[in-house]
Tab-separated table of C-alpha atoms in Angstrom:
chain	number	residue	atom	x	y	z
Y	668	UNK	CA	18.556	-63.677	44.424
Y	669	UNK	CA	20.225	-63.342	47.793
Y	670	UNK	CA	23.901	-63.012	48.652
Y	671	UNK	CA	24.934	-62.868	52.294
Y	672	UNK	CA	28.470	-61.723	53.107
Y	673	UNK	CA	29.829	-61.649	56.657
Y	674	UNK	CA	33.620	-61.929	56.642
Y	675	UNK	CA	36.816	-60.740	58.276
Y	676	UNK	CA	40.316	-60.716	56.832
Y	677	UNK	CA	43.504	-59.287	58.302
Y	678	UNK	CA	45.203	-56.991	55.812
Y	679	UNK	CA	48.434	-55.029	56.123
Y	680	UNK	CA	46.928	-51.704	57.199
Y	681	UNK	CA	43.553	-52.710	58.651
Y	682	UNK	CA	41.097	-55.552	59.210
Y	683	UNK	CA	38.512	-56.057	56.478
Y	684	UNK	CA	35.270	-56.511	58.430
Y	685	UNK	CA	32.087	-56.400	56.325
Y	686	UNK	CA	28.550	-57.643	56.860
Y	687	UNK	CA	25.896	-57.029	54.191
Y	688	UNK	CA	23.179	-58.728	52.142
Y	689	UNK	CA	22.416	-58.200	48.456
Y	690	UNK	CA	19.024	-59.058	46.995
Y	691	UNK	CA	17.685	-58.379	43.486
Y	692	UNK	CA	19.482	-55.056	43.167
Y	693	UNK	CA	22.628	-53.333	41.980
Y	694	UNK	CA	24.729	-52.970	45.113
Y	695	UNK	CA	27.690	-50.575	44.968
Y	696	UNK	CA	30.788	-50.543	47.143
Y	697	UNK	CA	32.005	-46.939	47.018
Y	698	UNK	CA	35.353	-46.022	48.495
Y	699	UNK	CA	38.833	-44.655	47.957
Y	700	UNK	CA	41.618	-46.822	46.560
Y	701	UNK	CA	42.924	-49.348	49.073
Y	702	UNK	CA	39.878	-49.336	51.363
Y	703	UNK	CA	39.029	-53.026	50.859
Y	704	UNK	CA	36.434	-52.876	48.053
Y	705	UNK	CA	38.257	-55.119	45.595
Y	706	UNK	CA	39.358	-57.512	48.334
Y	707	UNK	CA	35.711	-57.959	49.330
Y	708	UNK	CA	34.843	-58.851	45.739
Y	709	UNK	CA	37.764	-61.289	45.485
Y	710	UNK	CA	36.661	-63.057	48.666
Y	711	UNK	CA	33.148	-63.483	47.235
Y	712	UNK	CA	34.562	-64.817	43.961
Y	713	UNK	CA	36.897	-67.239	45.758
Y	714	UNK	CA	40.111	-65.655	44.515
Y	715	UNK	CA	41.031	-64.651	48.077
Y	716	UNK	CA	40.118	-66.456	51.306
Y	717	UNK	CA	38.795	-64.615	54.370
Y	718	UNK	CA	40.146	-65.452	57.808
Y	719	UNK	CA	36.663	-66.094	59.151
Y	720	UNK	CA	32.982	-65.727	58.349
Y	721	UNK	CA	30.386	-66.889	55.828
Y	722	UNK	CA	29.433	-66.235	52.205
Y	723	UNK	CA	26.093	-67.680	51.045
Y	724	UNK	CA	24.657	-67.264	47.523
Y	725	UNK	CA	21.046	-68.298	46.933
Y	726	UNK	CA	21.192	-70.761	49.809
Y	727	UNK	CA	24.477	-72.324	48.661
Y	728	UNK	CA	27.376	-71.913	51.068
Y	729	UNK	CA	30.389	-70.634	49.156
Y	730	UNK	CA	32.527	-70.112	52.241
Y	731	UNK	CA	32.131	-71.005	55.917
Y	732	UNK	CA	35.211	-70.893	58.115
Y	733	UNK	CA	33.543	-72.813	60.965
Y	734	UNK	CA	32.424	-75.654	58.676
Y	735	UNK	CA	35.644	-75.514	56.606
Y	736	UNK	CA	33.754	-74.909	53.357
Y	737	UNK	CA	35.582	-72.982	50.633
Y	738	UNK	CA	34.293	-73.607	47.114
Y	739	UNK	CA	36.729	-72.943	44.249
Y	740	UNK	CA	35.927	-69.987	41.951
Y	741	UNK	CA	34.632	-72.157	39.097
Y	742	UNK	CA	31.896	-73.604	41.333
Y	743	UNK	CA	30.687	-70.323	42.827
Y	744	UNK	CA	28.745	-69.073	39.779
Y	745	UNK	CA	29.859	-65.505	40.436
Y	746	UNK	CA	30.753	-63.651	37.233
Y	747	UNK	CA	33.850	-61.636	38.145
Y	748	UNK	CA	35.059	-58.813	35.911
Y	749	UNK	CA	38.717	-58.335	36.749
Y	750	UNK	CA	40.162	-54.838	36.969
Y	751	UNK	CA	43.216	-56.017	34.996
Y	752	UNK	CA	41.104	-57.999	32.461
Y	753	UNK	CA	42.747	-61.431	33.231
Y	754	UNK	CA	42.405	-62.630	29.634
Y	755	UNK	CA	44.180	-65.783	28.512
Y	756	UNK	CA	47.054	-64.562	26.297
Y	757	UNK	CA	47.164	-67.766	24.201
Y	758	UNK	CA	43.424	-67.624	23.390
Y	759	UNK	CA	41.683	-65.533	20.743
Y	760	UNK	CA	38.942	-63.055	21.570
Y	761	UNK	CA	36.289	-65.641	20.670
Y	762	UNK	CA	37.955	-68.346	22.758
Y	763	UNK	CA	38.259	-66.002	25.750
Y	764	UNK	CA	34.596	-65.023	25.525
Y	765	UNK	CA	33.433	-68.628	25.254
Y	766	UNK	CA	35.746	-69.970	27.975
Y	767	UNK	CA	33.049	-70.081	30.672
Y	768	UNK	CA	30.008	-70.260	28.395
Y	769	UNK	CA	27.400	-72.967	28.914
Y	770	UNK	CA	24.949	-74.559	26.478
Y	771	UNK	CA	25.192	-76.421	23.199
Y	772	UNK	CA	27.233	-75.248	20.214
Y	773	UNK	CA	24.331	-73.256	18.772
Y	774	UNK	CA	23.666	-71.451	22.067
Y	775	UNK	CA	27.341	-70.665	22.542
Y	776	UNK	CA	27.626	-69.288	19.008
Y	777	UNK	CA	24.560	-67.097	19.594
Y	778	UNK	CA	26.068	-65.734	22.821
Y	779	UNK	CA	29.366	-65.049	21.056
Y	780	UNK	CA	27.759	-63.082	18.205
Y	781	UNK	CA	25.497	-61.203	20.608
Y	782	UNK	CA	28.381	-60.058	22.810
Y	783	UNK	CA	30.764	-59.289	19.970
Y	784	UNK	CA	28.138	-56.876	18.667
Y	785	UNK	CA	27.181	-55.528	22.108
Y	786	UNK	CA	30.758	-54.577	22.962
Y	787	UNK	CA	31.822	-53.399	19.502
Y	788	UNK	CA	34.235	-56.295	18.972
Y	789	UNK	CA	33.049	-57.433	15.526
Y	790	UNK	CA	36.026	-58.338	13.347
Y	791	UNK	CA	38.285	-59.045	16.318
Y	792	UNK	CA	37.159	-62.643	16.932
Y	793	UNK	CA	40.526	-64.101	15.902
Y	794	UNK	CA	42.738	-61.459	17.519
Y	795	UNK	CA	44.818	-62.189	20.619
Y	796	UNK	CA	44.839	-60.000	23.766
Y	797	UNK	CA	48.304	-58.640	22.971
Y	798	UNK	CA	46.904	-57.198	19.736
Y	799	UNK	CA	44.139	-55.264	21.514
Y	800	UNK	CA	44.046	-51.895	23.230
Y	801	UNK	CA	43.331	-51.718	26.950
Y	802	UNK	CA	39.746	-50.683	26.274
Y	803	UNK	CA	39.233	-53.568	23.857
Y	804	UNK	CA	40.653	-56.036	26.378
Y	805	UNK	CA	38.259	-54.768	29.018
Y	806	UNK	CA	35.320	-55.149	26.647
Y	807	UNK	CA	36.360	-58.752	25.937
Y	808	UNK	CA	36.477	-59.348	29.682
Y	809	UNK	CA	32.976	-57.857	29.977
Y	810	UNK	CA	31.713	-60.129	27.204
Y	811	UNK	CA	33.236	-63.217	28.840
Y	812	UNK	CA	31.484	-62.518	32.135
Y	813	UNK	CA	28.115	-62.135	30.434
Y	814	UNK	CA	28.390	-65.466	28.591
Y	815	UNK	CA	29.080	-67.372	31.814
Y	816	UNK	CA	26.428	-69.148	33.873
Y	817	UNK	CA	26.742	-66.658	36.739
Y	818	UNK	CA	24.070	-65.997	39.359
Y	819	UNK	CA	25.511	-62.602	40.281
Y	820	UNK	CA	27.880	-60.185	38.546
Y	821	UNK	CA	30.934	-58.849	40.389
Y	822	UNK	CA	32.275	-55.752	38.630
Y	823	UNK	CA	35.575	-54.282	39.816
Y	824	UNK	CA	36.008	-50.733	38.419
Y	825	UNK	CA	34.498	-51.871	35.088
Y	826	UNK	CA	35.164	-48.655	33.150
Y	827	UNK	CA	38.638	-47.774	34.415
Y	828	UNK	CA	40.452	-48.283	31.085
Y	829	UNK	CA	37.911	-46.608	28.812
Y	830	UNK	CA	37.791	-43.134	27.328
Y	831	UNK	CA	34.824	-40.959	28.270
Y	832	UNK	CA	32.823	-41.607	25.072
Y	833	UNK	CA	33.179	-45.411	25.168
Y	834	UNK	CA	32.635	-45.424	28.923
Y	835	UNK	CA	29.286	-43.685	28.455
Y	836	UNK	CA	28.232	-46.102	25.705
Y	837	UNK	CA	29.119	-49.142	27.819
Y	838	UNK	CA	27.457	-47.624	30.860
Y	839	UNK	CA	24.202	-47.351	28.928
Y	840	UNK	CA	24.635	-50.937	27.769
Y	841	UNK	CA	25.375	-52.114	31.280
Y	842	UNK	CA	22.268	-50.369	32.624
Y	843	UNK	CA	20.211	-52.396	30.133
Y	844	UNK	CA	22.038	-55.584	31.122
Y	845	UNK	CA	21.262	-54.896	34.775
Y	846	UNK	CA	17.541	-54.737	33.927
Y	847	UNK	CA	17.784	-58.286	32.620
Y	848	UNK	CA	20.351	-59.682	35.040
Y	849	UNK	CA	18.922	-57.990	38.126
Y	850	UNK	CA	21.765	-58.538	40.607
Y	851	UNK	CA	25.331	-57.236	40.718
Y	852	UNK	CA	27.971	-55.800	43.008
Y	853	UNK	CA	29.711	-52.780	41.518
Y	854	UNK	CA	33.020	-51.611	42.978
Y	855	UNK	CA	33.869	-48.006	42.177
Y	856	UNK	CA	35.369	-44.761	43.439
Y	857	UNK	CA	33.363	-42.765	40.868
Y	858	UNK	CA	30.356	-41.276	42.649
Y	859	UNK	CA	28.584	-40.363	39.377
Y	860	UNK	CA	28.926	-43.887	38.041
Y	861	UNK	CA	27.580	-45.283	41.313
Y	862	UNK	CA	24.625	-42.886	41.421
Y	863	UNK	CA	23.610	-43.621	37.839
Y	864	UNK	CA	23.876	-47.412	38.064
Y	865	UNK	CA	23.294	-48.545	41.650
Y	866	UNK	CA	20.187	-49.068	43.756
Y	867	UNK	CA	21.946	-49.355	47.103
Y	868	UNK	CA	25.334	-47.963	48.175
Y	869	UNK	CA	27.758	-49.057	50.884
Y	870	UNK	CA	30.528	-46.551	51.606
Y	871	UNK	CA	33.753	-48.255	52.712
Y	872	UNK	CA	36.647	-46.767	54.652
Y	873	UNK	CA	39.611	-48.724	56.042
Y	874	UNK	CA	37.905	-52.080	55.642
Y	875	UNK	CA	34.537	-51.289	57.187
Y	876	UNK	CA	31.203	-50.042	55.882
Y	877	UNK	CA	30.314	-46.744	57.543
Y	878	UNK	CA	27.179	-45.853	55.559
Y	879	UNK	CA	24.784	-48.261	53.830
Y	880	UNK	CA	21.448	-47.184	52.353
Y	881	UNK	CA	19.646	-46.404	49.117
Y	882	UNK	CA	21.723	-44.238	46.811
Y	883	UNK	CA	19.454	-41.219	47.273
Y	884	UNK	CA	19.632	-41.436	51.043
Y	885	UNK	CA	23.423	-41.918	51.060
Y	886	UNK	CA	23.974	-38.848	48.868
Y	887	UNK	CA	21.465	-36.756	50.826
Y	888	UNK	CA	22.604	-37.874	54.301
Y	889	UNK	CA	26.128	-39.358	54.078
Y	890	UNK	CA	26.389	-39.445	57.928
Y	891	UNK	CA	30.179	-39.932	58.095
Y	892	UNK	CA	33.112	-37.785	57.003
Y	893	UNK	CA	34.344	-40.475	54.587
Y	894	UNK	CA	30.922	-40.768	52.948
Y	895	UNK	CA	30.563	-36.988	52.735
Y	896	UNK	CA	33.874	-36.729	50.873
Y	897	UNK	CA	33.249	-39.741	48.632
Y	898	UNK	CA	29.814	-38.504	47.581
Y	899	UNK	CA	31.454	-35.353	46.254
Y	900	UNK	CA	30.912	-32.668	48.863
Y	901	UNK	CA	33.635	-29.998	48.487
Y	902	UNK	CA	32.648	-27.797	51.440
Y	903	UNK	CA	33.391	-29.481	54.775
Y	904	UNK	CA	34.257	-27.881	58.114
Y	905	UNK	CA	34.819	-29.219	61.627
Y	906	UNK	CA	31.699	-28.350	63.604
Y	907	UNK	CA	30.117	-28.621	67.037
Y	908	UNK	CA	26.570	-28.610	68.313
Y	909	UNK	CA	25.836	-25.475	70.350
Y	910	UNK	CA	22.047	-25.785	70.750
Y	911	UNK	CA	19.206	-28.135	69.799
Y	912	UNK	CA	18.972	-26.522	66.352
Y	913	UNK	CA	22.319	-24.688	66.116
Y	914	UNK	CA	25.827	-25.656	65.061
Y	915	UNK	CA	29.042	-23.718	64.719
Y	916	UNK	CA	31.192	-24.370	61.634
Y	917	UNK	CA	34.681	-23.661	62.949
Y	918	UNK	CA	36.597	-23.174	59.690
Y	919	UNK	CA	33.836	-21.115	58.089
Y	920	UNK	CA	33.194	-19.085	61.270
Y	921	UNK	CA	29.439	-19.450	60.758
Y	922	UNK	CA	26.598	-20.258	63.148
Y	923	UNK	CA	24.022	-22.307	61.249
Y	924	UNK	CA	20.492	-23.428	61.972
Y	925	UNK	CA	20.069	-27.122	61.147
Y	926	UNK	CA	17.670	-30.002	61.692
Y	927	UNK	CA	18.135	-33.268	63.604
Y	928	UNK	CA	21.624	-32.442	64.871
Y	929	UNK	CA	23.327	-35.534	66.346
Y	930	UNK	CA	25.098	-35.209	69.684
Y	931	UNK	CA	28.272	-36.730	68.216
Y	932	UNK	CA	28.487	-34.143	65.419
Y	933	UNK	CA	32.038	-33.617	64.178
Y	934	UNK	CA	31.675	-32.085	60.701
Y	935	UNK	CA	29.279	-30.010	58.637
Y	936	UNK	CA	29.109	-29.874	54.854
Y	937	UNK	CA	27.136	-28.346	52.038
Y	938	UNK	CA	27.381	-29.065	48.327
Y	939	UNK	CA	28.551	-26.153	46.214
Y	940	UNK	CA	25.450	-26.187	43.994
Y	941	UNK	CA	23.101	-26.037	47.029
Y	942	UNK	CA	24.172	-22.567	48.125
Y	943	UNK	CA	21.600	-19.939	47.050
Y	944	UNK	CA	22.004	-16.259	46.172
Y	945	UNK	CA	19.962	-13.796	48.258
Y	946	UNK	CA	19.403	-10.031	48.335
Y	947	UNK	CA	20.095	-9.511	52.048
Y	948	UNK	CA	20.615	-11.021	55.501
Y	949	UNK	CA	18.296	-13.541	57.189
Y	950	UNK	CA	18.393	-16.927	58.897
Y	951	UNK	CA	21.296	-18.941	57.467
Y	952	UNK	CA	22.063	-16.062	55.085
Y	953	UNK	CA	25.541	-14.547	55.373
Y	954	UNK	CA	27.524	-11.783	53.718
Y	955	UNK	CA	30.441	-13.296	51.817
Y	956	UNK	CA	33.392	-11.664	50.157
Y	957	UNK	CA	34.611	-13.032	46.833
Y	958	UNK	CA	38.038	-14.622	47.218
Y	959	UNK	CA	38.499	-16.129	43.749
Y	960	UNK	CA	36.533	-16.782	40.562
Y	961	UNK	CA	37.401	-19.809	38.407
Y	962	UNK	CA	35.780	-20.456	35.046
Y	963	UNK	CA	34.845	-24.115	34.616
Y	964	UNK	CA	33.473	-25.802	31.484
Y	965	UNK	CA	29.799	-24.983	32.058
Y	966	UNK	CA	29.808	-22.868	35.224
Y	967	UNK	CA	31.840	-20.535	37.401
Y	968	UNK	CA	33.347	-21.763	40.648
Y	969	UNK	CA	33.243	-18.792	42.989
Y	970	UNK	CA	35.283	-19.098	46.185
Y	971	UNK	CA	33.693	-17.042	48.974
Y	972	UNK	CA	34.384	-16.524	52.667
Y	973	UNK	CA	32.827	-14.939	55.714
Y	974	UNK	CA	34.901	-12.568	57.812
Y	975	UNK	CA	37.661	-14.545	59.532
Y	976	UNK	CA	36.650	-17.814	57.849
Y	977	UNK	CA	38.145	-20.118	55.250
Y	978	UNK	CA	36.956	-20.306	51.653
Y	979	UNK	CA	33.720	-22.003	50.611
Y	980	UNK	CA	33.066	-23.191	47.073
Y	981	UNK	CA	29.933	-21.900	45.297
Y	982	UNK	CA	29.076	-23.220	41.829
Y	983	UNK	CA	27.165	-20.689	39.718
Y	984	UNK	CA	25.532	-20.659	36.288
Y	985	UNK	CA	27.737	-18.690	33.873
Y	986	UNK	CA	25.020	-16.328	32.706
Y	987	UNK	CA	23.946	-15.577	36.273
Y	988	UNK	CA	27.480	-14.780	37.433
Y	989	UNK	CA	28.129	-12.538	34.446
Y	990	UNK	CA	25.048	-10.523	35.432
Y	991	UNK	CA	26.093	-9.886	39.034
Y	992	UNK	CA	29.942	-9.782	38.900
Y	993	UNK	CA	29.934	-8.738	42.572
Y	994	UNK	CA	32.768	-8.251	45.061
Y	995	UNK	CA	30.534	-9.562	47.832
Y	996	UNK	CA	27.307	-11.597	47.926
Y	997	UNK	CA	24.703	-12.836	50.383
Y	998	UNK	CA	24.458	-16.632	50.362
Y	999	UNK	CA	21.763	-18.849	51.878
Y	1000	UNK	CA	22.614	-22.223	53.454
Y	1001	UNK	CA	19.302	-24.205	53.247
Y	1002	UNK	CA	18.878	-26.122	56.520
Y	1003	UNK	CA	17.562	-29.198	54.717
Y	1004	UNK	CA	20.677	-29.293	52.492
Y	1005	UNK	CA	23.192	-29.066	55.332
Y	1006	UNK	CA	25.141	-32.318	55.781
Y	1007	UNK	CA	25.836	-33.386	59.372
Y	1008	UNK	CA	28.567	-35.983	59.821
Y	1009	UNK	CA	30.436	-37.887	62.504
Y	1010	UNK	CA	33.934	-39.362	62.156
């Protein structure tokens, strides 16, 4: 499978300008609301039209502005899961699921039974969308996509209407579906969801992709401020390079040793669980006073700060914190866990 997307579209606040290729993988578009993720998906599906560019799926041109090609959605063979479900109100659950199904009557009936069971919709075959909860409507939408003759799945915030228990169950189911289907684009602002499901991640900000790599590399080296924030880093400070292996974190008032410091460095970050307790001073080890202690569900969030600096978040095991209960601590900033980011 190969999907090539190279498009531009003028939007109200920015220009959507993306260029990427998806192969046999789960490709995630991670970004804040309004950054252009869903619009990208709609352009691929044919619901929206770019201003220029190309979209090619498995050698078939879906859109080419220069050649004036723009296939309608029903001919694109892209299974789109709408964020707002887009079910037909005058059709039953069964009719909605089978709307885009292909095959003979026996094959269609098999697909219907399989997906009713998969998405816990047994007994609702004859119900109408207005009689369903939001979560049930989304599951019907999921089932409809999977009965279609799609070559790639396009999933726009697929779990947004589900409670945490059902979301987890469907996420496990979707992971199994991905093993069979093999190719999908997942739009999400949930970093955990993206990390668990995706192979490759593109981080979007104001219509452009700033970071694109394997999920492990993106979370380890986000490279940009937007990607650092979106991958969940809570500790971020403006920073500047002061030597080949030294940076100064301005808000934290700390001089840190780091590796591979880019000349265009603008920000430094470190994840709260990567800070390490130490017994005394050393390289990248600093004395910190305790500013605030917050009990979370399974850990303590301890806010610390160096003299003259702003607070830094440190996440600590509950049993460990109860043992030390200190007014000040020495914390180690591992050089290989320090995030270096540009704009």
